Coordinates of C-alpha atoms in Angstrom, one line a residue:
M1237 CA 105.9 -6.8 -24.7
P1238 CA 104.8 -10.1 -26.0
T1239 CA 104.1 -10.3 -29.7
P1240 CA 100.4 -11.0 -30.6
P1241 CA 99.9 -14.1 -32.4
T1242 CA 99.6 -13.9 -36.1
T1243 CA 96.2 -14.9 -37.5
T1244 CA 96.3 -16.7 -40.8
P1245 CA 92.9 -16.4 -42.8
T1246 CA 91.3 -19.7 -43.6
P1247 CA 91.1 -20.2 -47.3
V1248 CA 87.5 -20.5 -48.8
P1249 CA 87.0 -23.4 -51.1
E1250 CA 86.7 -22.6 -54.8
H1251 CA 83.3 -24.4 -55.3
R1252 CA 81.8 -22.4 -52.4
V1253 CA 82.9 -19.1 -54.0
D1254 CA 81.2 -20.2 -57.3
S1255 CA 78.0 -21.1 -55.5
M1256 CA 77.8 -17.8 -53.7
T1257 CA 78.5 -15.9 -56.9
L1258 CA 75.7 -17.9 -58.7
L1259 CA 73.2 -17.1 -55.9
R1260 CA 74.1 -13.5 -55.9
D1261 CA 73.6 -13.4 -59.7
L1262 CA 70.2 -15.1 -59.4
V1263 CA 69.1 -12.6 -56.8
E1264 CA 70.4 -9.5 -58.6
D1265 CA 69.8 -10.6 -62.2
S1266 CA 66.6 -12.8 -62.3
L1267 CA 66.2 -12.7 -66.0
D1268 CA 68.4 -14.2 -68.6
E1269 CA 70.2 -11.8 -70.9
G1270 CA 68.0 -12.8 -73.9
Y1271 CA 64.8 -12.2 -71.9
A1272 CA 66.2 -8.9 -70.6
R1273 CA 66.9 -7.7 -74.1
A1274 CA 63.4 -8.7 -75.4
A1275 CA 61.8 -6.9 -72.4
A1276 CA 63.8 -3.9 -73.2
R1277 CA 62.7 -3.9 -76.8
R1278 CA 59.1 -4.2 -75.9
A1279 CA 59.4 -1.3 -73.4
A1280 CA 61.0 0.8 -76.1
E1281 CA 58.1 0.2 -78.5
P1282 CA 55.2 2.7 -77.7
D1283 CA 52.4 0.5 -79.2
G1284 CA 53.5 -2.9 -77.9
G1285 CA 55.0 -4.2 -81.2
P1286 CA 53.6 -5.8 -84.3
R1287 CA 52.7 -9.0 -82.5
A1288 CA 50.6 -7.2 -80.0
R1289 CA 48.9 -5.2 -82.7
G1290 CA 48.2 -8.5 -84.6
R1291 CA 46.7 -10.1 -81.6
G1292 CA 44.5 -7.0 -81.0
V1293 CA 43.3 -7.0 -84.6
L1294 CA 42.5 -10.7 -84.4
L1295 CA 40.5 -10.1 -81.2
V1296 CA 38.5 -7.3 -82.7
V1297 CA 37.8 -9.3 -85.9
G1298 CA 36.7 -12.3 -83.7
L1299 CA 34.3 -10.1 -81.7
V1300 CA 32.8 -8.6 -84.8
A1301 CA 32.3 -12.0 -86.3
V1302 CA 30.6 -13.3 -83.2
G1303 CA 28.4 -10.2 -83.1
L1304 CA 27.4 -10.7 -86.7
L1305 CA 26.6 -14.3 -86.1
L1306 CA 24.4 -13.6 -83.1
A1307 CA 22.6 -10.8 -85.0
T1308 CA 21.9 -13.0 -88.0
A1309 CA 20.6 -15.8 -85.8
Y1310 CA 18.3 -13.3 -84.0
A1311 CA 17.0 -12.0 -87.3
Q1312 CA 16.3 -15.5 -88.7
T1313 CA 14.6 -16.6 -85.5
R1314 CA 12.4 -13.5 -85.4
S1315 CA 11.6 -13.9 -89.1
R1316 CA 10.6 -17.6 -88.6
A1317 CA 8.5 -16.7 -85.6
G1318 CA 6.7 -14.1 -87.6
S1319 CA 6.2 -16.5 -90.5
A1320 CA 4.9 -19.2 -88.2
E1321 CA 2.5 -16.8 -86.5
Q1322 CA 1.3 -15.6 -89.8
A1323 CA 0.7 -19.1 -91.1
H1324 CA -1.1 -20.0 -87.9
S1325 CA -3.4 -17.0 -88.2
S1326 CA -4.0 -17.7 -91.9
L1327 CA -4.9 -21.3 -91.0
I1328 CA -7.3 -20.3 -88.3
A1329 CA -9.0 -17.8 -90.7
T1330 CA -9.3 -20.5 -93.4
V1331 CA -10.9 -23.0 -90.9
Q1332 CA -13.4 -20.3 -89.7
Q1333 CA -14.3 -19.5 -93.3
K1334 CA -14.8 -23.2 -94.1
E1335 CA -17.0 -23.6 -91.0
H1336 CA -19.1 -20.6 -91.9
A1337 CA -19.5 -22.0 -95.5
N1338 CA -20.5 -25.4 -94.2
D1339 CA -23.1 -23.8 -91.9
R1340 CA -24.6 -21.8 -94.8
E1341 CA -24.7 -24.9 -96.9
Q1342 CA -26.3 -26.9 -94.1
L1343 CA -29.0 -24.2 -93.7
R1344 CA -29.6 -24.3 -97.4
L1345 CA -29.9 -28.1 -97.3
D1346 CA -32.3 -28.0 -94.4
R1347 CA -34.5 -25.5 -96.3
L1348 CA -34.5 -27.7 -99.4
R1349 CA -35.2 -30.8 -97.4
T1350 CA -38.2 -29.1 -95.7
S1351 CA -39.5 -28.0 -99.1
V1352 CA -39.2 -31.5 -100.5
Q1353 CA -41.0 -32.9 -97.5
R1354 CA -43.8 -30.4 -97.8
D1355 CA -44.3 -31.1 -101.5
Q1356 CA -44.2 -34.8 -100.7
Q1357 CA -46.9 -34.5 -98.0
Q1358 CA -49.1 -32.5 -100.4
S1359 CA -48.7 -35.1 -103.1
L1360 CA -49.5 -38.0 -100.9
A1361 CA -52.5 -36.3 -99.3
L1362 CA -54.5 -36.4 -102.5
T1363 CA -55.6 -40.0 -101.9
S1364 CA -56.4 -42.2 -98.9
A1365 CA -53.6 -44.6 -99.8
G1366 CA -51.2 -41.7 -100.1
R1367 CA -52.2 -40.4 -96.7
D1368 CA -51.5 -43.9 -95.1
L1369 CA -48.2 -43.9 -96.9
A1370 CA -47.3 -40.5 -95.7
A1371 CA -48.1 -41.5 -92.1
R1372 CA -46.0 -44.6 -92.4
L1373 CA -43.2 -42.6 -94.0
G1374 CA -43.3 -40.1 -91.3
R1375 CA -42.9 -42.8 -88.6
L1376 CA -40.0 -44.3 -90.5
E1377 CA -38.3 -40.9 -90.9
S1378 CA -38.7 -40.2 -87.2
S1379 CA -37.2 -43.6 -86.2
T1380 CA -34.3 -43.5 -88.6
G1381 CA -33.5 -39.8 -88.0
T1382 CA -34.1 -38.6 -91.6
G1383 CA -37.0 -36.5 -90.5
A1384 CA -37.4 -33.8 -87.8
V1385 CA -39.4 -34.7 -84.7
E1386 CA -41.2 -32.7 -82.0
G1387 CA -42.6 -33.7 -78.7
P1388 CA -42.0 -33.8 -74.9
G1389 CA -38.7 -35.2 -73.5
M1390 CA -35.8 -34.3 -71.3
V1391 CA -32.5 -32.3 -71.5
V1392 CA -29.2 -33.5 -70.1
Q1393 CA -26.4 -31.0 -69.9
I1394 CA -22.8 -31.8 -69.0
A1395 CA -19.8 -29.5 -68.9
D1396 CA -16.1 -29.8 -68.3
A1397 CA -14.6 -29.0 -64.9
G1398 CA -12.6 -25.8 -64.6
P1399 CA -9.0 -25.8 -63.2
S1400 CA -8.8 -25.7 -59.5
G1401 CA -5.7 -23.4 -59.4
D1402 CA -4.2 -25.2 -56.4
G1403 CA -2.4 -27.9 -58.3
S1404 CA -4.9 -30.6 -57.1
D1405 CA -5.9 -31.2 -60.7
V1406 CA -2.5 -32.7 -61.6
D1407 CA -2.3 -36.4 -61.8
P1408 CA 0.6 -37.5 -59.5
R1409 CA 1.3 -40.6 -61.6
T1410 CA 2.0 -38.7 -64.8
G1411 CA 2.5 -35.1 -63.6
E1412 CA 0.1 -33.9 -66.3
A1413 CA -2.9 -31.6 -65.7
D1414 CA -6.3 -33.3 -65.7
Q1415 CA -9.0 -30.7 -65.8
G1416 CA -11.9 -33.1 -65.8
R1417 CA -12.7 -33.1 -69.5
V1418 CA -15.8 -34.8 -70.8
T1419 CA -14.6 -37.5 -73.2
D1420 CA -16.2 -39.3 -76.1
R1421 CA -16.7 -42.4 -73.9
D1422 CA -18.7 -40.3 -71.4
L1423 CA -21.0 -39.1 -74.1
Q1424 CA -21.3 -42.6 -75.5
T1425 CA -22.3 -44.0 -72.1
L1426 CA -24.9 -41.2 -71.5
V1427 CA -26.4 -41.5 -74.9
N1428 CA -26.8 -45.3 -74.5
E1429 CA -28.5 -44.8 -71.2
V1430 CA -30.9 -42.2 -72.7
W1431 CA -31.8 -44.7 -75.4
A1432 CA -32.3 -47.4 -72.7
A1433 CA -34.6 -45.0 -70.8
G1434 CA -37.1 -45.0 -73.7
A1435 CA -35.9 -42.2 -75.9
E1436 CA -37.4 -42.2 -79.4
A1437 CA -35.0 -39.5 -80.8
V1438 CA -31.7 -38.0 -79.5
A1439 CA -29.6 -35.1 -80.5
V1440 CA -26.2 -33.9 -79.1
N1441 CA -25.6 -30.2 -79.5
G1442 CA -28.0 -30.1 -82.4
Q1443 CA -26.6 -33.2 -84.1
R1444 CA -29.3 -35.8 -84.6
L1445 CA -28.2 -39.4 -83.8
T1446 CA -29.1 -42.4 -86.0
V1447 CA -28.1 -46.0 -86.0
L1448 CA -25.1 -45.0 -88.2
S1449 CA -23.9 -42.2 -85.9
A1450 CA -20.4 -42.4 -84.3
I1451 CA -19.1 -40.5 -81.3
R1452 CA -15.4 -40.3 -81.4
S1453 CA -12.5 -38.1 -80.3
A1454 CA -9.7 -36.3 -82.2
G1455 CA -7.2 -35.0 -79.7
D1456 CA -9.2 -33.1 -77.1
A1457 CA -12.2 -32.5 -79.4
V1458 CA -15.3 -34.7 -79.4
L1459 CA -16.7 -35.6 -82.8
V1460 CA -20.3 -36.6 -83.6
D1461 CA -20.6 -37.9 -87.1
F1462 CA -17.2 -36.3 -87.8
R1463 CA -18.4 -32.9 -86.7
P1464 CA -16.5 -31.3 -83.8
L1465 CA -18.5 -30.2 -80.8
N1466 CA -17.7 -27.6 -78.2
P1467 CA -18.5 -28.0 -74.5
P1468 CA -20.8 -27.8 -72.7
Y1469 CA -22.7 -30.7 -74.2
T1470 CA -26.5 -30.8 -74.4
L1471 CA -28.4 -34.1 -75.0
R1472 CA -32.0 -33.6 -76.0
A1473 CA -34.2 -36.6 -76.2
V1474 CA -37.8 -37.0 -77.2
G1475 CA -39.7 -39.8 -75.4
P1476 CA -42.3 -40.7 -72.8
D1477 CA -42.9 -38.8 -69.6
T1478 CA -41.2 -41.5 -67.5
M1479 CA -37.9 -41.2 -69.4
R1480 CA -36.3 -38.8 -66.9
T1481 CA -37.2 -40.9 -63.9
T1482 CA -36.0 -44.0 -65.5
F1483 CA -32.7 -42.4 -66.5
A1484 CA -32.0 -40.9 -63.1
A1485 CA -32.8 -44.1 -61.3
G1486 CA -30.6 -46.2 -63.6
F1487 CA -27.0 -46.3 -64.5
G1488 CA -27.1 -43.0 -66.2
G1489 CA -27.8 -41.1 -63.0
S1490 CA -25.1 -43.1 -61.2
Y1491 CA -22.7 -42.3 -63.9
L1492 CA -23.4 -38.6 -63.6
Q1493 CA -22.7 -38.8 -59.9
V1494 CA -19.4 -40.4 -60.6
L1495 CA -18.4 -37.7 -63.0
Q1496 CA -19.2 -35.0 -60.4
G1497 CA -16.4 -36.4 -58.3
Y1498 CA -14.0 -35.2 -61.1
G1499 CA -15.6 -31.7 -61.0
I1500 CA -17.8 -32.3 -64.1
T1501 CA -21.1 -30.5 -63.7
S1502 CA -24.4 -31.9 -65.0
S1503 CA -28.1 -31.4 -64.9
V1504 CA -31.2 -33.3 -66.0
E1505 CA -34.5 -31.5 -66.7
D1506 CA -37.9 -32.3 -68.2
S1507 CA -39.1 -30.4 -71.2
D1508 CA -42.7 -30.1 -72.5
R1509 CA -41.7 -29.4 -76.1
L1510 CA -38.5 -30.3 -77.9
Q1511 CA -37.7 -29.9 -81.6
L1512 CA -35.0 -32.2 -83.0
P1513 CA -33.7 -31.6 -86.5
A1514 CA -33.2 -34.3 -89.1
S1515 CA -29.8 -35.9 -89.4
A1516 CA -27.5 -34.3 -91.9
G1517 CA -25.6 -37.5 -92.5
V1518 CA -28.5 -39.8 -93.5
S1519 CA -30.8 -39.2 -96.4
L1520 CA -33.8 -41.0 -97.8
R1521 CA -32.6 -42.6 -101.0
Y1522 CA -35.6 -44.3 -102.4
A1523 CA -39.1 -45.5 -101.6
E1524 CA -40.9 -48.3 -103.4
V1525 CA -44.7 -48.9 -103.7
P1526 CA -45.6 -52.5 -104.5
A1527 CA -47.6 -53.0 -107.6
P1528 CA -51.2 -54.0 -107.0
S1529 CA -51.9 -57.7 -107.4
R1530 CA -54.1 -58.9 -110.3
P1531 CA -57.6 -60.0 -109.5
R1532 CA -57.8 -63.8 -108.9
P1533 CA -61.0 -65.9 -109.5
D1534 CA -62.5 -67.4 -106.4
R1535 CA -64.0 -70.8 -106.1
T1536 CA -67.3 -69.6 -107.5
G1537 CA -65.6 -68.2 -110.5
A1538 CA -66.2 -64.6 -109.5
T1539 CA -63.3 -62.2 -109.5
G1540 CA -62.3 -60.3 -106.4
G1541 CA -60.1 -57.3 -106.0
S1542 CA -57.3 -56.8 -103.4
S1543 CA -56.2 -53.6 -101.9
A1544 CA -52.8 -52.2 -102.7
G1545 CA -50.0 -53.2 -100.4
A1546 CA -48.4 -50.6 -98.1
S1547 CA -45.2 -49.1 -99.4
S1548 CA -41.9 -49.8 -97.9
G1549 CA -39.3 -47.0 -97.4
S1550 CA -35.6 -47.5 -97.1
S1551 CA -33.0 -45.0 -95.9
R1552 CA -29.2 -45.1 -96.2

């Protein structure tokens, strides 16, 4: 029988054997020996080791510190809010007390002023010259605002517009709400038109106007002679019977119609009897009576007397 051929194995290169050994080691042993020993030590320790405990302690301490910081901030914010609310309430109470005190003093001043005027009228009524002086003084007090007046006239009422609730009262140019408030300029315009219609005396919410009166604003508040007024605003004017017709037909009526376009409500009515108080900001300081002139001889040599001149009153 023929002899089978002898097969000689092909030798494997040495570098290929090393590569295969390295790949097998990487697959079977993925960790280095040092990493393996460290992992074994951690696995042997039941609580994760001192480093793990240290990290846990630091984490707990950090959480506690953050909690204390948030609690302190909350307590301080609440304390400040309570203090601010208390200060605001105290300020409101102080303002209300001062307003009540001013009202009481104003009533006392009005009573004293009425008593002085009554005594003055009684003293001047003793003589005919005094009665003429009292009549002139009364006219001057009425025109200057230092005396109370009574008579027929008209009443103009004007009030702010309420919010619409549908967003239509927001100005698209500024994005701010405009609820149709009555401004100091509106009152100035209406008061000037009331004077132009023939009013002899005017008061706004009980504040008598004089030539020295000022209508201004401070924030959203309207001031008359530095006294804040609350809406609605009521203008009372004493004057002739034709005053309402003249006002409605003039610029005053047109101005009210323009304000109605902004939601501001108004009304104009006649009144048979109005009482306007004296101004609290203007007082009669002095009144002078000229001394009677001495008798002068006439051409015939006879002496003639001259009547005493009328007194002149001044107010400041």
